[in-house]
Coordinates of N, CA and C in Angstrom, one line a residue:
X1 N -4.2 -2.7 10.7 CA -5.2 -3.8 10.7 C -4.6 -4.9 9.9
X2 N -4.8 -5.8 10.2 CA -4.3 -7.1 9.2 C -5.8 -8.0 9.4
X3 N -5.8 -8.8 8.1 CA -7.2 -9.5 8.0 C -6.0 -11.0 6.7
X4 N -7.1 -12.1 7.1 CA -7.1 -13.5 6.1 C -7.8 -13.0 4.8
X5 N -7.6 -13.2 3.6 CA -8.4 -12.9 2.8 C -8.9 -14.2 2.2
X6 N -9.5 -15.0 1.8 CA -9.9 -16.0 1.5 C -10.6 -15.9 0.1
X7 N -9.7 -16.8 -1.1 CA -10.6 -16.9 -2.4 C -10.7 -18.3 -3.2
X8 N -12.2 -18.6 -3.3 CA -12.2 -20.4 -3.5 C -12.0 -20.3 -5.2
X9 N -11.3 -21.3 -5.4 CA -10.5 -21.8 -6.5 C -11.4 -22.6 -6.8
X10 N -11.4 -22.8 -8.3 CA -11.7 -24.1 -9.1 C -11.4 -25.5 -8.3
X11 N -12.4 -26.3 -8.1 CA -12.2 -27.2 -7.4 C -12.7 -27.4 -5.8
X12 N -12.7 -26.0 -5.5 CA -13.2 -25.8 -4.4 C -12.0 -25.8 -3.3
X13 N -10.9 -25.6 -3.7 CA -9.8 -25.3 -2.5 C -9.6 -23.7 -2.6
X14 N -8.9 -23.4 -1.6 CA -9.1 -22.1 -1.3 C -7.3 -21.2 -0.8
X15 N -7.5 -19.9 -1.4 CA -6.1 -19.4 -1.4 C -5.8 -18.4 -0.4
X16 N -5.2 -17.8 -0.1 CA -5.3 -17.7 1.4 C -4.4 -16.1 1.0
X17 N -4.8 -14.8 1.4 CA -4.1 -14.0 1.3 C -4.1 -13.1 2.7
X18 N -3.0 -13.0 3.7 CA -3.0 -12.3 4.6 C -2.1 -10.8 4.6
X19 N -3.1 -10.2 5.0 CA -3.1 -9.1 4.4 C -3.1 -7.6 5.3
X20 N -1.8 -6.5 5.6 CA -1.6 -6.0 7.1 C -2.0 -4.7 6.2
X21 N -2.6 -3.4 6.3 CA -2.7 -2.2 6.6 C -2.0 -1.1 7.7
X22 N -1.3 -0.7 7.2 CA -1.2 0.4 8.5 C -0.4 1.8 8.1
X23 N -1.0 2.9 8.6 CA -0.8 4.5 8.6 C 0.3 4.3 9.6
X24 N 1.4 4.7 8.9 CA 3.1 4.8 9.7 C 3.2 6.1 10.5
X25 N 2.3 7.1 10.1 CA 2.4 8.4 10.5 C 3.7 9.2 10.2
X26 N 4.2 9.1 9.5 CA 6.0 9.7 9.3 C 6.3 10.5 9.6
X27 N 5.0 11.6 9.1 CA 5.4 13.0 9.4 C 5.5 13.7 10.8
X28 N 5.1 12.9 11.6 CA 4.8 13.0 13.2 C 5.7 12.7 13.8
X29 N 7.2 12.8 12.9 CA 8.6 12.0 14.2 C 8.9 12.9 15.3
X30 N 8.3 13.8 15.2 CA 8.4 14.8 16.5 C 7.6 14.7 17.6
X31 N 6.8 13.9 17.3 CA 5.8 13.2 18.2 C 6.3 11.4 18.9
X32 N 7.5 11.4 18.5 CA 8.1 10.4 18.7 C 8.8 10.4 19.4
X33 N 9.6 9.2 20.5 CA 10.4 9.6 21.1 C 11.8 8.6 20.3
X34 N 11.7 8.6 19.2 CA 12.6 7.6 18.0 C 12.6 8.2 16.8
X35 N 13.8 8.6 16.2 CA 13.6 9.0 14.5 C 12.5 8.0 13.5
X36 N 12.1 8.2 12.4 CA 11.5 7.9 12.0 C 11.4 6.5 11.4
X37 N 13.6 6.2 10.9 CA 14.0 5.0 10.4 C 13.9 4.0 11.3
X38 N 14.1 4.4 12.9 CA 13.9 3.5 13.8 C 12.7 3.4 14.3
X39 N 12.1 3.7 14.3 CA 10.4 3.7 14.3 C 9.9 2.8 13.7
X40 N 10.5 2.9 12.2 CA 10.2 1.6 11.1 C 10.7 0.4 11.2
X41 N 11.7 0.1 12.0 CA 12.0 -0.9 12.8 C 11.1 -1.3 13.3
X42 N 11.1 -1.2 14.7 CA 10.1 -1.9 15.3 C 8.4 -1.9 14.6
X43 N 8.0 -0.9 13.8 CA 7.1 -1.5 13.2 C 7.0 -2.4 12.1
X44 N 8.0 -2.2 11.7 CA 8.0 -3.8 10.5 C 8.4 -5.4 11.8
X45 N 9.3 -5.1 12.5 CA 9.6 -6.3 13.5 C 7.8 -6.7 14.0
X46 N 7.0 -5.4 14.2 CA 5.6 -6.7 14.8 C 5.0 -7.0 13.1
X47 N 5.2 -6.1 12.4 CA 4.1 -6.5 10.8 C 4.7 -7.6 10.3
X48 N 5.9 -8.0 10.6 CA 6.6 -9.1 9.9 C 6.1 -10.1 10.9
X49 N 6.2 -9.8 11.8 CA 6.0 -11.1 12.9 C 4.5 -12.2 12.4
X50 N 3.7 -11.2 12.0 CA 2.3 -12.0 11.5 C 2.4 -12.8 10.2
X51 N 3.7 -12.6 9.5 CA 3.5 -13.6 8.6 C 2.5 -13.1 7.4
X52 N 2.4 -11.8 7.2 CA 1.7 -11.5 6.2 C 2.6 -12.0 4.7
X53 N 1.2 -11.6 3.5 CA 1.7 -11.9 1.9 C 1.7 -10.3 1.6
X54 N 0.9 -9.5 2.2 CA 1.0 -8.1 1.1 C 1.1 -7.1 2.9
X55 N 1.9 -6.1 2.5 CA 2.1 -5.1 3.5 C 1.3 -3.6 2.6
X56 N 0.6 -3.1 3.2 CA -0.2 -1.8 2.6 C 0.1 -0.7 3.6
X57 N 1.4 0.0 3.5 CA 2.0 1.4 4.1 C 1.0 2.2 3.5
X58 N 0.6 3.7 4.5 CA 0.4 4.8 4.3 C 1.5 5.9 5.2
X59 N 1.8 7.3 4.4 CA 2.5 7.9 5.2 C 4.2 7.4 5.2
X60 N 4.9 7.0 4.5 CA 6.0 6.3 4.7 C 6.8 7.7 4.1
X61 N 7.9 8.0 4.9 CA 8.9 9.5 4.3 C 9.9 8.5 3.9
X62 N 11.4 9.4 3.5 CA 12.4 8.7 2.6 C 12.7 7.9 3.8
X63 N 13.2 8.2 4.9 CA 14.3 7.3 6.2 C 13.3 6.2 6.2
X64 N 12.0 6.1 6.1 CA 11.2 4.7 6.4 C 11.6 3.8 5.2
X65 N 10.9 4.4 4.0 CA 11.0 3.3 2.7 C 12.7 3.0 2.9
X66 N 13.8 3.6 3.4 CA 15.2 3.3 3.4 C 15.1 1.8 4.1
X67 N 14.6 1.4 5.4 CA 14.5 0.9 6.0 C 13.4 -0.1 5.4
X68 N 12.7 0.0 5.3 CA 11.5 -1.2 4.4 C 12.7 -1.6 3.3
X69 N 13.3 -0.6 2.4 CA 14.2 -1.6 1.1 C 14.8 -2.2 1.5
X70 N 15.8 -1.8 2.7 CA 17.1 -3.0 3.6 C 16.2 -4.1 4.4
X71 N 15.2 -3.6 5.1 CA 14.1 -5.2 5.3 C 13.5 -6.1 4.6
X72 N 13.2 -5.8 3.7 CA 12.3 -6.3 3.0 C 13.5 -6.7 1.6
X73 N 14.3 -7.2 1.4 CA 15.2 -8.1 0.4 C 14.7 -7.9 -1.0
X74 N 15.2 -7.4 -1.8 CA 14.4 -8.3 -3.4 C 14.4 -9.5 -4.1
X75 N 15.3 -10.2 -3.4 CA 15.1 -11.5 -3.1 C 13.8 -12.1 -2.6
X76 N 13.3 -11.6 -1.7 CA 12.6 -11.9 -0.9 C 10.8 -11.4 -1.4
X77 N 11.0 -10.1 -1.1 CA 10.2 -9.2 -1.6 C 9.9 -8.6 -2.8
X78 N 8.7 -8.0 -3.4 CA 8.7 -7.2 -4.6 C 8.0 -5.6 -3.5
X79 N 8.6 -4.7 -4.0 CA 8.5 -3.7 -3.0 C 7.8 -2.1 -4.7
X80 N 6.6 -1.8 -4.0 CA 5.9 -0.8 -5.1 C 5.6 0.3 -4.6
X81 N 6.5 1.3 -5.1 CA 6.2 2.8 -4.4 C 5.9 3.9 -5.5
X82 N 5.9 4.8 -5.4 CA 5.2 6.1 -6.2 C 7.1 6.2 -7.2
X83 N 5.8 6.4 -8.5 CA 6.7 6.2 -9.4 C 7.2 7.8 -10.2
X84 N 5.7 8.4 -9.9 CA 6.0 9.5 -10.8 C 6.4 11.0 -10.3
X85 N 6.5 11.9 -11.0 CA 6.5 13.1 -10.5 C 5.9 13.9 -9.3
X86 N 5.1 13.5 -8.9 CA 3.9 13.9 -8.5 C 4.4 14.0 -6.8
X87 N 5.7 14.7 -6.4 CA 6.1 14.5 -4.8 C 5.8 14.7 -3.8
X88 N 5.2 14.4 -2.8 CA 4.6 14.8 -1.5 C 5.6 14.6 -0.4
X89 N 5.3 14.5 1.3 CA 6.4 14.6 1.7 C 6.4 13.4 2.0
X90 N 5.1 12.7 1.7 CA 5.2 11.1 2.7 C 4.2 10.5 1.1
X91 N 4.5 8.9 1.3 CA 4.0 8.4 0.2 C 4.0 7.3 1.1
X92 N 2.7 5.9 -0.2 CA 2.3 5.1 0.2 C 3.5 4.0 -0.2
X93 N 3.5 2.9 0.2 CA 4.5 1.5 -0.2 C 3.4 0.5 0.0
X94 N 3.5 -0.2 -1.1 CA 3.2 -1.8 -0.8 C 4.5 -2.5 -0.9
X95 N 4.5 -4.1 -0.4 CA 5.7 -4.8 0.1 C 4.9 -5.8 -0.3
X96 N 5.0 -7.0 -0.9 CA 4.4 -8.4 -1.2 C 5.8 -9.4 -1.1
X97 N 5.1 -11.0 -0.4 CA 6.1 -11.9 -0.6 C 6.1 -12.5 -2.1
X98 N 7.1 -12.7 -2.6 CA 7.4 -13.1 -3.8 C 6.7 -14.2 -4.3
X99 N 6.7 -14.9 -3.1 CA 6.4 -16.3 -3.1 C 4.6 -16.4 -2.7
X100 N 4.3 -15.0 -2.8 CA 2.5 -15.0 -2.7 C 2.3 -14.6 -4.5
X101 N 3.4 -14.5 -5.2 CA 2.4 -14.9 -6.7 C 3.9 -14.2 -7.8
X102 N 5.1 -14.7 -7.1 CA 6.7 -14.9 -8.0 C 6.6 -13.8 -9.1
X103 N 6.9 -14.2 -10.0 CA 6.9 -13.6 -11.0 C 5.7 -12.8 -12.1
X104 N 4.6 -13.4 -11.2 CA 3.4 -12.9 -12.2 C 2.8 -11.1 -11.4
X105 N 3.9 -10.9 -10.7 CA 3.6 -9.8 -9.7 C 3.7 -8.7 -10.8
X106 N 2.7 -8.0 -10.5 CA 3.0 -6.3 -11.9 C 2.6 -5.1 -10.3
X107 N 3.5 -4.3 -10.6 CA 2.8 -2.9 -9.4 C 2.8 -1.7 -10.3
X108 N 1.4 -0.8 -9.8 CA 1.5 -0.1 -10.4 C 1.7 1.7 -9.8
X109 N 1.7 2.4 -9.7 CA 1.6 3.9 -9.1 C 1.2 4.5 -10.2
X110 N -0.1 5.3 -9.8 CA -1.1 6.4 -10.1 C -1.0 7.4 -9.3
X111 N -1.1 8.9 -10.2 CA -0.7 10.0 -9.2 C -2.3 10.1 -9.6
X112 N -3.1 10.7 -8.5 CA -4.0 11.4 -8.9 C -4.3 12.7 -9.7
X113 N -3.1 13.6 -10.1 CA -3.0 14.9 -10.6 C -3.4 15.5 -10.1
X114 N -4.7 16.6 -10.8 CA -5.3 17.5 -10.8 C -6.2 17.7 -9.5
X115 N -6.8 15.9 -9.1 CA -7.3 15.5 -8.1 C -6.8 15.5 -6.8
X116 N -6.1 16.1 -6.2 CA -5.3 16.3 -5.2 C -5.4 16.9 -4.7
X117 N -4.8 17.7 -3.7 CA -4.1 18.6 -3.1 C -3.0 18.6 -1.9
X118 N -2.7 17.6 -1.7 CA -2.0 16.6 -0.8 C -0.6 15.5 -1.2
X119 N -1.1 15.5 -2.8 CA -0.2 14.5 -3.3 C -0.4 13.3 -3.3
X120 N -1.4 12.8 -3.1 CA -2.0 11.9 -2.6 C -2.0 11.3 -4.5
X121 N -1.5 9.5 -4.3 CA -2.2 8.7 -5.3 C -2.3 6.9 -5.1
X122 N -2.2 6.2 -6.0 CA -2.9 4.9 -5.8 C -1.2 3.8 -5.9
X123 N -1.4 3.0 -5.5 CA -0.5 1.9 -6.0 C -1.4 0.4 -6.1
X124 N -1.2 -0.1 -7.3 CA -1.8 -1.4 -7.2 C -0.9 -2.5 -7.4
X125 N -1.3 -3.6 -6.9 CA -0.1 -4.7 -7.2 C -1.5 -6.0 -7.7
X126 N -0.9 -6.6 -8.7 CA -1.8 -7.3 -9.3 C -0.7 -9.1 -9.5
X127 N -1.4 -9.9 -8.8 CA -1.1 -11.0 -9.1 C -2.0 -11.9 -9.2
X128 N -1.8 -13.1 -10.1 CA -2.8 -13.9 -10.7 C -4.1 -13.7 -10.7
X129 N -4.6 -14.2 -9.9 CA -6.1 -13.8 -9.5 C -6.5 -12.9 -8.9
X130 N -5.9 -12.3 -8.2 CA -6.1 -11.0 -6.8 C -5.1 -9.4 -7.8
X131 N -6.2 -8.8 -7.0 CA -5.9 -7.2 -7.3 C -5.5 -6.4 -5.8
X132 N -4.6 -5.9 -5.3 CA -4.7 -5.2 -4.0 C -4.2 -3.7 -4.6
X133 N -5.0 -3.1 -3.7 CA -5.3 -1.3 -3.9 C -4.7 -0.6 -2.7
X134 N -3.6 -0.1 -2.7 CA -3.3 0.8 -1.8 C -3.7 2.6 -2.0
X135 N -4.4 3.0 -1.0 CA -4.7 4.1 -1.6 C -5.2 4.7 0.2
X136 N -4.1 6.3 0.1 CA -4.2 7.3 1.0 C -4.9 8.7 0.3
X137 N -6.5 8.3 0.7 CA -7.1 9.6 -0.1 C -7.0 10.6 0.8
X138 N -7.0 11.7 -0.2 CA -7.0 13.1 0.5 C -8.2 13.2 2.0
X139 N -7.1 14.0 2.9 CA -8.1 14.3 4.5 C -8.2 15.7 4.6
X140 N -9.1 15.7 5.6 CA -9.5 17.0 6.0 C -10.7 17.2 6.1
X141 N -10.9 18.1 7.0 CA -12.6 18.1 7.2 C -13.7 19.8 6.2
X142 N -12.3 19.9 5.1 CA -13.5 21.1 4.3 C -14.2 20.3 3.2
X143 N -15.1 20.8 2.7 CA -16.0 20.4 1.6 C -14.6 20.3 -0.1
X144 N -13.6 20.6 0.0 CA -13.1 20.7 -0.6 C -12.1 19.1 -0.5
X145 N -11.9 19.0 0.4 CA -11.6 17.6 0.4 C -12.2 16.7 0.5
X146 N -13.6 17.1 1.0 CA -14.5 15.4 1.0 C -14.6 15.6 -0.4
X147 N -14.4 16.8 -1.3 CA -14.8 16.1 -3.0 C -14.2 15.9 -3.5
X148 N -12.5 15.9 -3.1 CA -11.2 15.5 -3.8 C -11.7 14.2 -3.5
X149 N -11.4 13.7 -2.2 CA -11.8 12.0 -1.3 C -12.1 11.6 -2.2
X150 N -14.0 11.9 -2.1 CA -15.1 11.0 -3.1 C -14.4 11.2 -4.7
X151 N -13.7 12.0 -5.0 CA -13.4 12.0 -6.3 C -12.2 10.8 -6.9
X152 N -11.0 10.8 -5.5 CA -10.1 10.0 -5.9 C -10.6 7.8 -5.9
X153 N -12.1 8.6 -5.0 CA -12.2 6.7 -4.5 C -13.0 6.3 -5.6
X154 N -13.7 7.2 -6.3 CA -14.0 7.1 -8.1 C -13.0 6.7 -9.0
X155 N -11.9 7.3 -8.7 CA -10.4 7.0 -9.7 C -10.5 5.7 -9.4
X156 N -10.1 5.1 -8.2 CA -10.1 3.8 -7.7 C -10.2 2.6 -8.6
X157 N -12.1 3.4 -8.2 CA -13.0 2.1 -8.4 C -12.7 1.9 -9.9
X158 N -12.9 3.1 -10.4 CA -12.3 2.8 -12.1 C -11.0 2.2 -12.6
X159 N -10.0 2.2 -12.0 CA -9.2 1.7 -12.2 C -9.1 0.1 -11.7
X160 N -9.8 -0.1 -11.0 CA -9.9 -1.7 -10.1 C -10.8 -2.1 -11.5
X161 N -12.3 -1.7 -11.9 CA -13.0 -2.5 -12.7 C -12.5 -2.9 -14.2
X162 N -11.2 -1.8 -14.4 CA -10.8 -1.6 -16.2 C -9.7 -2.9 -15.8
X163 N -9.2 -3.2 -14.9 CA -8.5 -4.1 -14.7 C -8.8 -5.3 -15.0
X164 N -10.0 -5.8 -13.7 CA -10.6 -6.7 -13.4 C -11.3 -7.5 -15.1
X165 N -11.7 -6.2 -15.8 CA -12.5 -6.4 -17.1 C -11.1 -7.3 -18.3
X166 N -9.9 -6.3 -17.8 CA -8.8 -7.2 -18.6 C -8.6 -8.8 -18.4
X167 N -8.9 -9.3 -17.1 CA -8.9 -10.2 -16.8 C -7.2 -10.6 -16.5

């Protein structure tokens, strides 16, 4: 999904954040008729095409993020993936243009821990004014994972408001 994000500034002008989402499916390259690194090709070739400021991966294995680090430049890009211990077989990536907030860019990775069962955790990327939340909560249809889910989108929200509160 990609969406405009729109936030009115002092003054009354307005800052413009376009903003793409998308579930890579990685684990599914057998359902593909392309490995996984080339897969990520052509899907970064249409995500790039739109001219987004923040890219929000779910599902990304190592051969993808390989392929996002050689596209996405550090020059260019500031690229934020799962930092900690906490290994699953697919993880989330954010990708932001440098030039949507240079240097004042901080990213963060949160494992959920105990809250899991999947491996599942958060990445946030925080520039100037804007907060963006990447987050693949735990799935599945038992009562056990709708209360990891509802549990992790509590971590979330808590960690978006302790932020927001820092200013």
């Amino acid at each position: 999904a990609a969406s405009d994000v729109y936030k009115r500034q002092e003054g009354g002008s307005e800052e413009r954040l376009r903003l793409v989402t998308l579930n890579v499916d990685g684990l599914s390259s057998d359902q593909y008729d392309r490995p996984a690194d080339e897969r990520m090709e052509k899907i970064l070739d249409e995500v790039l095409s739109t001219r987004p400021d923040v890219v929000l991966l779910q599902e990304v294995t190592g051969p993808m993020l390989a392929t996002v680090e050689r596209r996405c430049a550090a020059a260019t890009w500031k690229i934020v993936k799962r930092t900690h211990a906490d290994v699953g077989n697919y993880f989330n990536v954010t990708v932001a243009k440098k030039s949507w907030g240079g240097t004042d860019q901080t990213g963060r990775s949160i494992s959920f821990g105990a809250d899991t069962d999947q491996s599942r955790h958060l990445l946030f990327l925080y520039s100037r004014e804007w907060s963006v939340t990447n987050v693949h909560a735990e799935s599945g249809p038992t009562a056990r994972a709708s209360d990891k889910r509802q549990d992790q989108l509590q971590i979330m929200s808590r960690r978006q408001e302790s932020q927001h509160s820092r200013g």
